[in-house]
Amino acid sequence: LPISPIPPGHRPRSQSSSVAAMDQTEKSFQKQDAVFIGSKRLLGKKSKKAMRYWRNVGLGFPTPKEAKEGNFVDKKCPFTGNVSIRGAILKGMVISTKMKRTIVIRRNYLHYIKKFNRFEKRHSNLPVHCSPAFEPKEGDIVTAGQCRPLAKTVRFNVLKVDKNQIFGSARKQFALF
């Protein structure tokens, strides 16, 4: 008999298919808060399709297909998590995607100088939470909606991604949307 490294009373239990459908990439167990996975009626049955919570955020923004059919768990996603969009809707260009589930967008604007009767170019960077339903690249145009504070500096959430319109490096391009 081969010796098992796991003691006999501590064998891992097999989880139902709805639980296995969620991406388990963190140390803590990942599940959607709105979906109850311990239903006694479903314990014996193996359901083919996992239950998934998603919703329409309103304001004319469609729910992405990946949010409806994907396996990711993100409590800060406006489509599958516990975040409501209210307040300002902003557009900007993606300049950094280096953080986990957070991107930095650049918002360009013109500032009027009364003395010289002219405008000067200015910009501001805005950190925005990006749901795994989207995969933005640098240079993409992003529409972001205001929500409750998600982190120290993050107050906005990605609602729509328009693909890159600019060739070459889009990092310091000045374009008004």
PDB file of N, CA and C in Angstrom, residues 110-122:
ATOM      1  N   LEU A 110      -7.924  71.651 -22.192  1.00  0.00           N
ATOM      2  CA  LEU A 110      -7.328  72.944 -22.506  1.00  0.00           C
ATOM      3  C   LEU A 110      -7.672  73.936 -21.394  1.00  0.00           C
ATOM      4  N   HIS A 111      -6.658  74.688 -20.968  1.00  0.00           N
ATOM      5  CA  HIS A 111      -6.857  75.697 -19.925  1.00  0.00           C
ATOM      6  C   HIS A 111      -6.647  77.075 -20.528  1.00  0.00           C
ATOM      7  N   TYR A 112      -7.616  77.957 -20.349  1.00  0.00           N
ATOM      8  CA  TYR A 112      -7.570  79.285 -20.962  1.00  0.00           C
ATOM      9  C   TYR A 112      -6.727  80.236 -20.119  1.00  0.00           C
ATOM     10  N   ILE A 113      -5.797  80.973 -20.770  1.00  0.00           N
ATOM     11  CA  ILE A 113      -4.991  82.004 -20.132  1.00  0.00           C
ATOM     12  C   ILE A 113      -5.515  83.359 -20.610  1.00  0.00           C
ATOM     13  N   LYS A 114      -6.122  84.109 -19.701  1.00  0.00           N
ATOM     14  CA  LYS A 114      -6.802  85.353 -20.084  1.00  0.00           C
ATOM     15  C   LYS A 114      -5.808  86.413 -20.597  1.00  0.00           C
ATOM     16  N   LYS A 115      -4.634  86.498 -19.958  1.00  0.00           N
ATOM     17  CA  LYS A 115      -3.654  87.524 -20.315  1.00  0.00           C
ATOM     18  C   LYS A 115      -3.201  87.400 -21.765  1.00  0.00           C
ATOM     19  N   PHE A 116      -2.983  86.146 -22.220  1.00  0.00           N
ATOM     20  CA  PHE A 116      -2.487  85.931 -23.578  1.00  0.00           C
ATOM     21  C   PHE A 116      -3.589  85.561 -24.561  1.00  0.00           C
ATOM     22  N   ASN A 117      -4.829  85.468 -24.064  1.00  0.00           N
ATOM     23  CA  ASN A 117      -5.976  85.162 -24.924  1.00  0.00           C
ATOM     24  C   ASN A 117      -5.767  83.843 -25.685  1.00  0.00           C
ATOM     25  N   ARG A 118      -5.169  82.883 -25.008  1.00  0.00           N
ATOM     26  CA  ARG A 118      -4.870  81.600 -25.648  1.00  0.00           C
ATOM     27  C   ARG A 118      -5.140  80.454 -24.656  1.00  0.00           C
ATOM     28  N   PHE A 119      -5.055  79.220 -25.198  1.00  0.00           N
ATOM     29  CA  PHE A 119      -5.231  78.027 -24.385  1.00  0.00           C
ATOM     30  C   PHE A 119      -3.889  77.325 -24.219  1.00  0.00           C
ATOM     31  N   GLU A 120      -3.714  76.655 -23.083  1.00  0.00           N
ATOM     32  CA  GLU A 120      -2.556  75.781 -22.909  1.00  0.00           C
ATOM     33  C   GLU A 120      -3.048  74.360 -22.689  1.00  0.00           C
ATOM     34  N   LYS A 121      -2.227  73.404 -23.126  1.00  0.00           N
ATOM     35  CA  LYS A 121      -2.581  72.000 -22.958  1.00  0.00           C
ATOM     36  C   LYS A 121      -2.243  71.568 -21.539  1.00  0.00           C
ATOM     37  N   ARG A 122      -3.171  70.844 -20.932  1.00  0.00           N
ATOM     38  CA  ARG A 122      -2.937  70.280 -19.609  1.00  0.00           C
ATOM     39  C   ARG A 122      -3.465  68.853 -19.588  1.00  0.00           C
TER      40      ARG A 122
END
